[in-house]
XYZ file of C-alpha atoms in Angstrom:
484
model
C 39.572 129.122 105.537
C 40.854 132.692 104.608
C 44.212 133.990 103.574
C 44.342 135.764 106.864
C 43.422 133.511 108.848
C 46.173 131.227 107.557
C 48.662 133.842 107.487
C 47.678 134.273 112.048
C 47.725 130.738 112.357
C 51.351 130.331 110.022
C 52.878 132.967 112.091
C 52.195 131.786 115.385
C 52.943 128.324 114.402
C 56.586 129.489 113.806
C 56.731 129.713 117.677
C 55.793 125.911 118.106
C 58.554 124.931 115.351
C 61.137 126.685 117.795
C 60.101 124.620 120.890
C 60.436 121.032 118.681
C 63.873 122.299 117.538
C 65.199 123.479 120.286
C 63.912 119.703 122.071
C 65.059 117.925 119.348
C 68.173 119.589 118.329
C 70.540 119.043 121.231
C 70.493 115.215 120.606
C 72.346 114.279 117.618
C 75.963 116.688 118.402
C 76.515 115.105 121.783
C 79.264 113.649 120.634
C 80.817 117.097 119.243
C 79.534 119.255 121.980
C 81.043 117.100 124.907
C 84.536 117.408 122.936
C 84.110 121.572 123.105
C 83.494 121.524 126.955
C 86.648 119.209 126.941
C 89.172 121.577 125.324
C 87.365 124.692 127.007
C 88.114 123.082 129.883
C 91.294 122.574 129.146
C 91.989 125.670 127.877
C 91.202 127.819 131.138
C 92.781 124.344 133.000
C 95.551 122.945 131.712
C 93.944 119.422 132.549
C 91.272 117.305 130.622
C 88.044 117.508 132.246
C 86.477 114.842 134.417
C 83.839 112.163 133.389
C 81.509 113.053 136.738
C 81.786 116.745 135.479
C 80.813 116.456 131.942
C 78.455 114.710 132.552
C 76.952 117.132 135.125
C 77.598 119.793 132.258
C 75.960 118.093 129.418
C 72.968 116.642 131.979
C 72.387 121.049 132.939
C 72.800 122.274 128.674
C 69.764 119.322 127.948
C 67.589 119.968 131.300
C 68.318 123.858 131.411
C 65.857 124.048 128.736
C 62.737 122.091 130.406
C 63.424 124.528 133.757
C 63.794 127.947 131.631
C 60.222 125.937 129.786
C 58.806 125.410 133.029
C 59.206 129.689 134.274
C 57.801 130.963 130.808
C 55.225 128.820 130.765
C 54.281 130.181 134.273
C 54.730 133.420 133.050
C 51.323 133.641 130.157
C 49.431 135.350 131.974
C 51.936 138.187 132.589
C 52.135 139.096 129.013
C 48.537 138.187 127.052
C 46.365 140.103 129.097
C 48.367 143.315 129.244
C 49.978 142.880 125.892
C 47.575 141.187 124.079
C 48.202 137.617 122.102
C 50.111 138.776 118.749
C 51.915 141.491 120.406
C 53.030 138.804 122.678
C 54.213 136.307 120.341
C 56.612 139.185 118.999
C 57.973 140.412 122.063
C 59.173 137.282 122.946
C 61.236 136.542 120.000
C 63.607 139.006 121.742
C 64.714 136.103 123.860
C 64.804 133.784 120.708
C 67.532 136.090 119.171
C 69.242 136.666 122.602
C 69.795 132.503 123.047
C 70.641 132.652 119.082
C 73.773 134.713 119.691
C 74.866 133.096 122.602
C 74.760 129.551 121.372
C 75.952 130.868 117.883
C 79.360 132.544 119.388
C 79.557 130.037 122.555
C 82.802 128.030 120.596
C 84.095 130.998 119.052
C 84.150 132.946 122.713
C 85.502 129.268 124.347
C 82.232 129.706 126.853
C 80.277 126.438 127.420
C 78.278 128.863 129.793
C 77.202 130.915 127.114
C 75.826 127.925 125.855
C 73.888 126.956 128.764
C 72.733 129.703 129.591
C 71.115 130.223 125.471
C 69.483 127.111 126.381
C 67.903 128.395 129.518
C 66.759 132.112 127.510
C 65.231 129.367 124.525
C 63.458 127.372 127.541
C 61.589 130.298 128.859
C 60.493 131.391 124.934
C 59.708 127.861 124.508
C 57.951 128.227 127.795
C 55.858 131.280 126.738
C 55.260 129.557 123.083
C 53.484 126.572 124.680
C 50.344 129.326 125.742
C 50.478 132.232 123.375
C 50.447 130.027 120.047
C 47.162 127.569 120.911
C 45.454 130.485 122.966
C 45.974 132.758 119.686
C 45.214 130.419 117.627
C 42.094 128.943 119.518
C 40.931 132.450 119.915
C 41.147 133.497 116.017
C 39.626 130.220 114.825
C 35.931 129.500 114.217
C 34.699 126.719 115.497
C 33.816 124.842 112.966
C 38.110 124.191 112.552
C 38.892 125.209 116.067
C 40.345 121.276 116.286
C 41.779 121.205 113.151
C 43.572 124.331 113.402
C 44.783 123.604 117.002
C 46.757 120.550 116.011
C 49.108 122.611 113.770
C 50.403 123.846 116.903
C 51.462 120.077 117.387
C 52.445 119.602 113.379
C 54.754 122.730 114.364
C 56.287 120.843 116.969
C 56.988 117.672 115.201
C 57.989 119.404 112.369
C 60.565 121.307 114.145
C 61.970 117.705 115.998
C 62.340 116.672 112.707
C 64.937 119.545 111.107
C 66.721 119.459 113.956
C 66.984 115.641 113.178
C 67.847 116.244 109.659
C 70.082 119.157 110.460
C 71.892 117.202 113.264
C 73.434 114.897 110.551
C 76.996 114.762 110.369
C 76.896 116.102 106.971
C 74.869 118.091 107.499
C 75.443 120.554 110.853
C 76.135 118.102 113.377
C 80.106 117.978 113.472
C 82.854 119.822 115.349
C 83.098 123.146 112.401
C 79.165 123.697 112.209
C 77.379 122.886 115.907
C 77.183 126.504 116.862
C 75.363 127.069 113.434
C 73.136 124.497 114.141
C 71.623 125.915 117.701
C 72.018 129.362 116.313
C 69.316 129.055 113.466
C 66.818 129.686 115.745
C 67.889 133.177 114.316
C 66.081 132.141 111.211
C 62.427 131.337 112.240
C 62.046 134.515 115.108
C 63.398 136.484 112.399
C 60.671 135.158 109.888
C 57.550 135.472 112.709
C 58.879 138.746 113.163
C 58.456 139.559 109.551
C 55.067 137.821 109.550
C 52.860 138.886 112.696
C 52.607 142.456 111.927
C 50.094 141.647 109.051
C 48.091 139.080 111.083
C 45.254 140.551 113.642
C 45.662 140.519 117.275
C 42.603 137.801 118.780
C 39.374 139.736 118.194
C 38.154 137.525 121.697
C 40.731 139.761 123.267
C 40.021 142.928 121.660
C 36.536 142.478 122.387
C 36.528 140.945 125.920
C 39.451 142.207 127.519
C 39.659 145.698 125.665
C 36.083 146.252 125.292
C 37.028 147.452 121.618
C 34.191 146.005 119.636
C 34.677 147.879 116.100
C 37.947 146.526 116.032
C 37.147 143.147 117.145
C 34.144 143.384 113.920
C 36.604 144.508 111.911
C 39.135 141.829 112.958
C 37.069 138.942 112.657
C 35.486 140.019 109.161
C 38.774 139.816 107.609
C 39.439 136.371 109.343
C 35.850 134.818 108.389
C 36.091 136.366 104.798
C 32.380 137.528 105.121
C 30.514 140.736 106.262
C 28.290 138.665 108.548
C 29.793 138.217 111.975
C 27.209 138.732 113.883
C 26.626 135.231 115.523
C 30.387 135.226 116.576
C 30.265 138.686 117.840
C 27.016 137.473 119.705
C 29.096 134.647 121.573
C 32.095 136.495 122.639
C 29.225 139.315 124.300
C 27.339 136.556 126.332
C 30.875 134.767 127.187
C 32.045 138.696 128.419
C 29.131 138.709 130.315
C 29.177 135.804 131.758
C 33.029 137.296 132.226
C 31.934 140.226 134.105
C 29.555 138.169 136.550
C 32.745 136.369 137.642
C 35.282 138.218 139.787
C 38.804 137.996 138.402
C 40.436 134.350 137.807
C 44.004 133.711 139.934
C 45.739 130.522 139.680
C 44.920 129.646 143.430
C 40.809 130.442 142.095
C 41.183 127.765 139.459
C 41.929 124.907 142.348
C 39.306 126.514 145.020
C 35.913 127.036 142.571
C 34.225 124.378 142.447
C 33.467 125.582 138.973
C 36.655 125.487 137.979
C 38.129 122.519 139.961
C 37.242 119.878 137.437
C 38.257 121.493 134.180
C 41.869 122.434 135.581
C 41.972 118.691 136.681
C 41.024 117.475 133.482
C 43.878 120.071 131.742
C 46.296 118.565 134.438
C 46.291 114.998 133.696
C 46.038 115.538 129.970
C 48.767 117.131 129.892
C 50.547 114.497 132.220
C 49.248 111.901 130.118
C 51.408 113.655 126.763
C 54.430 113.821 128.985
C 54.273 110.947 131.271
C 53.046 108.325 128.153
C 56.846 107.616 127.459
C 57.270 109.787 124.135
C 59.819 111.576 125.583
C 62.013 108.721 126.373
C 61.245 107.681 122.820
C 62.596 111.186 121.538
C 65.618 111.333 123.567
C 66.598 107.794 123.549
C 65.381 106.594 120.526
C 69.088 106.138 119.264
C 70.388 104.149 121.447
C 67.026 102.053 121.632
C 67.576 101.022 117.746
C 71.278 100.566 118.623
C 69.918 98.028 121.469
C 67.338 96.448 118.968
C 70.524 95.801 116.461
C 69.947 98.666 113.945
C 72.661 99.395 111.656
C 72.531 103.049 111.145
C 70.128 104.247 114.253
C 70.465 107.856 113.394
C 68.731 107.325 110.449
C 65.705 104.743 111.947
C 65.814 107.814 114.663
C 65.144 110.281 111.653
C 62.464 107.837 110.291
C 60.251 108.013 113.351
C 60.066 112.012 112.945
C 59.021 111.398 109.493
C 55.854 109.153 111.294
C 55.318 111.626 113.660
C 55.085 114.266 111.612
C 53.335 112.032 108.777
C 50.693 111.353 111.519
C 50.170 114.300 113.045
C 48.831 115.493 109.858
C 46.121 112.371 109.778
C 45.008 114.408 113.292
C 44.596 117.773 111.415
C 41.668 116.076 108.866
C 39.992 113.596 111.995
C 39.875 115.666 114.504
C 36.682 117.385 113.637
C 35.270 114.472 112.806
C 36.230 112.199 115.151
C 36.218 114.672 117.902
C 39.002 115.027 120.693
C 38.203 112.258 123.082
C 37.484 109.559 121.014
C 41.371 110.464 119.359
C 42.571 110.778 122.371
C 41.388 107.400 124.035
C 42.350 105.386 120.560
C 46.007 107.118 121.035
C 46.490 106.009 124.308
C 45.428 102.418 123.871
C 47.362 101.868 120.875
C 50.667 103.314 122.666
C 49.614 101.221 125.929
C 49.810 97.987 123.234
C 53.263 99.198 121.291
C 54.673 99.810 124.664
C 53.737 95.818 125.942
C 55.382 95.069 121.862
C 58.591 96.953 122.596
C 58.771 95.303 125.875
C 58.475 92.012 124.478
C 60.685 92.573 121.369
C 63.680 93.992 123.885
C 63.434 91.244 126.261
C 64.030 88.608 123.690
C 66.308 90.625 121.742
C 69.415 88.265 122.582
C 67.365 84.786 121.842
C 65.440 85.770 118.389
C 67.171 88.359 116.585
C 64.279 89.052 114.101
C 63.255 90.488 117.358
C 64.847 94.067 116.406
C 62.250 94.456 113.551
C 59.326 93.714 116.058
C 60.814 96.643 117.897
C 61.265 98.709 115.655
C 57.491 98.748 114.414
C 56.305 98.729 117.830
C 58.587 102.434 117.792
C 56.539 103.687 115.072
C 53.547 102.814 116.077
C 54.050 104.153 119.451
C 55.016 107.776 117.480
C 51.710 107.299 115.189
C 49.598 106.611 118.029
C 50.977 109.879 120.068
C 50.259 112.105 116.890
C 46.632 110.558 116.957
C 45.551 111.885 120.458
C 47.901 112.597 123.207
C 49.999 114.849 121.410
C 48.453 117.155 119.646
C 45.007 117.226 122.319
C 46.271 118.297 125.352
C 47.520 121.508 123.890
C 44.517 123.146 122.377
C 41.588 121.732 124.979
C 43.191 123.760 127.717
C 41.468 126.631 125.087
C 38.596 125.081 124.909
C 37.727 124.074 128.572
C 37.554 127.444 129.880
C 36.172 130.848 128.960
C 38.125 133.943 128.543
C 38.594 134.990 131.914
C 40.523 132.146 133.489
C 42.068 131.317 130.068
C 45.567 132.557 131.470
C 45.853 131.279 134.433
C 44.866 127.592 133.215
C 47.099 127.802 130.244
C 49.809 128.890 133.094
C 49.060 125.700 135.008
C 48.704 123.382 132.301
C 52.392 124.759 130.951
C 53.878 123.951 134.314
C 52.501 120.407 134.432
C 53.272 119.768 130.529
C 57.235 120.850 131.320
C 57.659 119.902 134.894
C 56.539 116.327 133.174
C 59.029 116.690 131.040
C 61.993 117.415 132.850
C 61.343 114.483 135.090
C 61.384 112.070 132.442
C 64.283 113.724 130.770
C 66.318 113.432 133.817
C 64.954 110.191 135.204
C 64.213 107.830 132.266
C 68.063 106.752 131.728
C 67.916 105.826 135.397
C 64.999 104.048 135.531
C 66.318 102.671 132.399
C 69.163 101.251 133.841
C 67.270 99.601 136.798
C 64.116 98.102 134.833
C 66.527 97.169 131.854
C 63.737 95.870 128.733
C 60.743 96.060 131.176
C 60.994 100.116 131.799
C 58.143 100.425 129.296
C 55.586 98.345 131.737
C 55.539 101.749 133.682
C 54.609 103.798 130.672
C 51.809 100.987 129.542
C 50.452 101.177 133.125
C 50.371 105.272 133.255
C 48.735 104.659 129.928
C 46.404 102.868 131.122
C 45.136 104.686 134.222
C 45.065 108.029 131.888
C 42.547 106.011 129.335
C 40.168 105.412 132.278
C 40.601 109.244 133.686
C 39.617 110.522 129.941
C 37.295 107.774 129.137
C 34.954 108.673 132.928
C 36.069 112.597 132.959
C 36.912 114.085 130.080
C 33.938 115.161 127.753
C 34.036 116.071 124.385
C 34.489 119.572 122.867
C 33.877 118.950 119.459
C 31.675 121.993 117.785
C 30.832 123.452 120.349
C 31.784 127.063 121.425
C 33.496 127.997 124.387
C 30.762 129.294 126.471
C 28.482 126.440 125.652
C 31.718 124.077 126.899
C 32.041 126.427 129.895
C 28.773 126.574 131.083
C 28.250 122.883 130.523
C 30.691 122.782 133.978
C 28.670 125.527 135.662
C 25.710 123.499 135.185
C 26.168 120.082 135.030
C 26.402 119.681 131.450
C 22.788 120.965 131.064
C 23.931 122.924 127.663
C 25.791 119.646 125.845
C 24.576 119.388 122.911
C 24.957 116.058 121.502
C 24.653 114.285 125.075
C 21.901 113.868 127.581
C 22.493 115.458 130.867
C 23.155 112.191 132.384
C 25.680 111.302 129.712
C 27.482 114.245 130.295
C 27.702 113.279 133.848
C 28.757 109.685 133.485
C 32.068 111.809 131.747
C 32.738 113.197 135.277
C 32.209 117.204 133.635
C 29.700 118.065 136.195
C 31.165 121.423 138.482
C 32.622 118.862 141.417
C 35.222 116.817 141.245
């Protein structure tokens, strides 16, 4: 681990510390932000605003985010093949300051669109975060801590869910003088990544591959390996160009029709469904008014305690990871949140009869947030990197976005329904998508641990002739041979 290479990853991971404040922040000044639409309202009105349409208002400033997420994420490919991976990360912290001043000024200029529409501008960077930060830091990483460096794009995340929590505090920034403060800081960390990316190196895998600038990409990766000899990295990104050129170039519609690259986009698919879909969401958003429900006293601050778990274990992930390797995290993470889902379910449904109850639930919370940090959330992001070589990179990190945020916005928007018509058992529907994603990754997904990308790659091409630590007909009982 070299200074520069943790100065690349540190500045990228600014970008993933936006998206988890920006998810997390809107939460806690409900309260406060619902009373500004109500005087703007009637300010331009001269009547008090209806119930059906703030709630329409405050239901578009949450989901506005997840559709702007959904259109950046989309839009990867645009930028890190023509701009290249750092350059990217900085040009998009145009939008970052853009949604900054128009959230910051929204109260003062008596504009609750302003507002909305700073959520929609933060969306799309948080859209475009979600691929530039694990591609960059993927391609920058050697392999050795290619896993363990990929999950601080997850400790990112959880770390910015959990200022947003802290800051969100009524004495802190979330009351009716300081909200506009609050979703304006996102001033503070573009400003900072700005400051920072101009010393780290742009991906020497693109320089190399996609530039065909070779000195540069020597140079590049010298100073990120802190050693002269490079010449069994350089040696892998020439065979996986090669192996580049031999291909004809990757679209989005290519990844579903190849056969070769049918079953890895699958496999990036239902990961990233299985982060979204596994009910950690509804945890996030809800999780208030689930300790109110379980009899907590002070919720916000039981709320704040399950970002300290998640962050607490998303650091375990950094230091297993590489050990471990991805798919035996990932199947332990979804097991344990299949059994803290059936717990919650339990402790809620006898809530009223035993009231020790409340504790019950509120471990089976934790636990649900530990188990996420093991596997499903920090996995999904940085395997998309790993399953496929340089040339369809893009386009799958395009596709897995969509999934990942189109996930989200449908359990945003649908969980409080769903909610209200399952009552205590809603969780049963998370514990059986659990479930059926355990058996998908347990039969299809095969493990990238220490390998590089072309040996992962080709092992689809052919079967899984080139896995190292399995048998061919190991590798096949995982499902990664080239058909699905």
């Amino acid at each position: 681990m070299t200074a520069r290479l943790m100065l690349a990853v540190g500045g990228a991971v600014l970008g993933s510390l936006q998206f988890g404040y920006n998810t997390g922040v809107i939460n806690a000044p409900q309260k406060v932000i619902e009373d500004f639409y109500n005087r703007t309202w009637l300010y331009r009105y001269d009547e008090p605003i209806s119930p059906g349409t703030l709630t329409t208002l405050w239901s578009l400033s949450v989901a506005i985010f997840s559709v702007g997420g959904m259109i950046g994420s989309f839009s990867v490919g645009l930028f890190v093949n023509r701009f290249g991976r750092r350059n990217s990360m900085l040009m998009s912290n145009v939008l970052a300051f853009l949604a900054a001043v128009l959230m910051g000024f929204s109260k003062m200029a008596f504009s609750f669109e302003m507002l909305i529409l700073g959520r929609f501008i933060i969306g799309l960077y948080s859209g475009l975060t979600t691929g530039f930060v694990p591609m960059y830091v993927g391609e920058v990483s050697p392999t050795a801590l290619r896993g363990a460096l990929g999950t601080f794009h997850q400790l990112g995340i959880v770390l910015g869910i959990l200022i947003a929590q802290v800051f969100g505090l009524d004495l802190i920034m979330g009351n009716d003088s300081l909200w506009p403060l609050l979703l304006g800081f996102i001033f503070v960390p573009a400003l900072l990544q700005c400051a920072i990316l101009p010393f780290a190196p742009e991906s020497p895998r693109f320089l190399l591959i996609n530039r065909n600038e070779e000195n540069k990409a020597k140079s590049v990766l010298k100073k990120l390996r802190g050693t002269t000899d490079v010449s069994s990295d350089l040696q892998e990104m020439k065979e996986e160009s090669r192996q580049m050129m031999r291909e004809k170039k990757v679209t989005i519609t290519e990844l579903f029709r190849s056969p070769m690259y049918r079953q890895p986009i699958l496999i990036a698919i239902v990961l990233q469904l299985s982060q979204q879909l596994s009910g950690i969401n509804a945890v996030f958003y809800y999780s208030t008014s689930i300790f109110e429900k379980s009899g907590v006293e002070q919720p916000v601050y039981a709320t704040i305690g399950s970002g300290v778990v998640n962050t607490a274990f998303t650091v375990v992930s950094l230091f297993v990871v590489e050990r471990a390797g991805r798919r035996t995290l990932h199947l332990i993470g979804l097991a344990g949140m299949a059994g803290c889902a059936v717990l919650m379910t339990i402790a809620l449904t006898l809530l009223d009869q035993m009231p020790w109850m409340s504790y019950l639930s509120i471990v089976a919370i934790f636990g649900f947030v530990a188990f996420f940090e093991i596997g499903p959330g920090p996995i999904p992001w940085f395997i998309v990197a790993e399953l496929f070589s340089q040339g369809p990179r893009p386009a799958a990190f395009a596709v897995a976005g969509l999934s990942n945020w189109t996930s989200n916005f449908i359990v945003g928007m649908g969980f409080q329904y769903i909610a209200q018509l399952c009552g205590s058992y809603v969780f049963i529907i998370f514990t059986v998508l659990l479930v059926l994603f355990f058996i998908f990754t347990y039969f299809k997904v095969p493990e990238t641990k220490g390998r590089t990308f072309d040996e992962i790659a080709s092992g689809f091409r052919q079967g899984g002739a080139s896995q190292s630590d399995k048998t061919p007909d190991e590798f096949h009982s995982l499902g990664a041979d080239s058909q699905v």
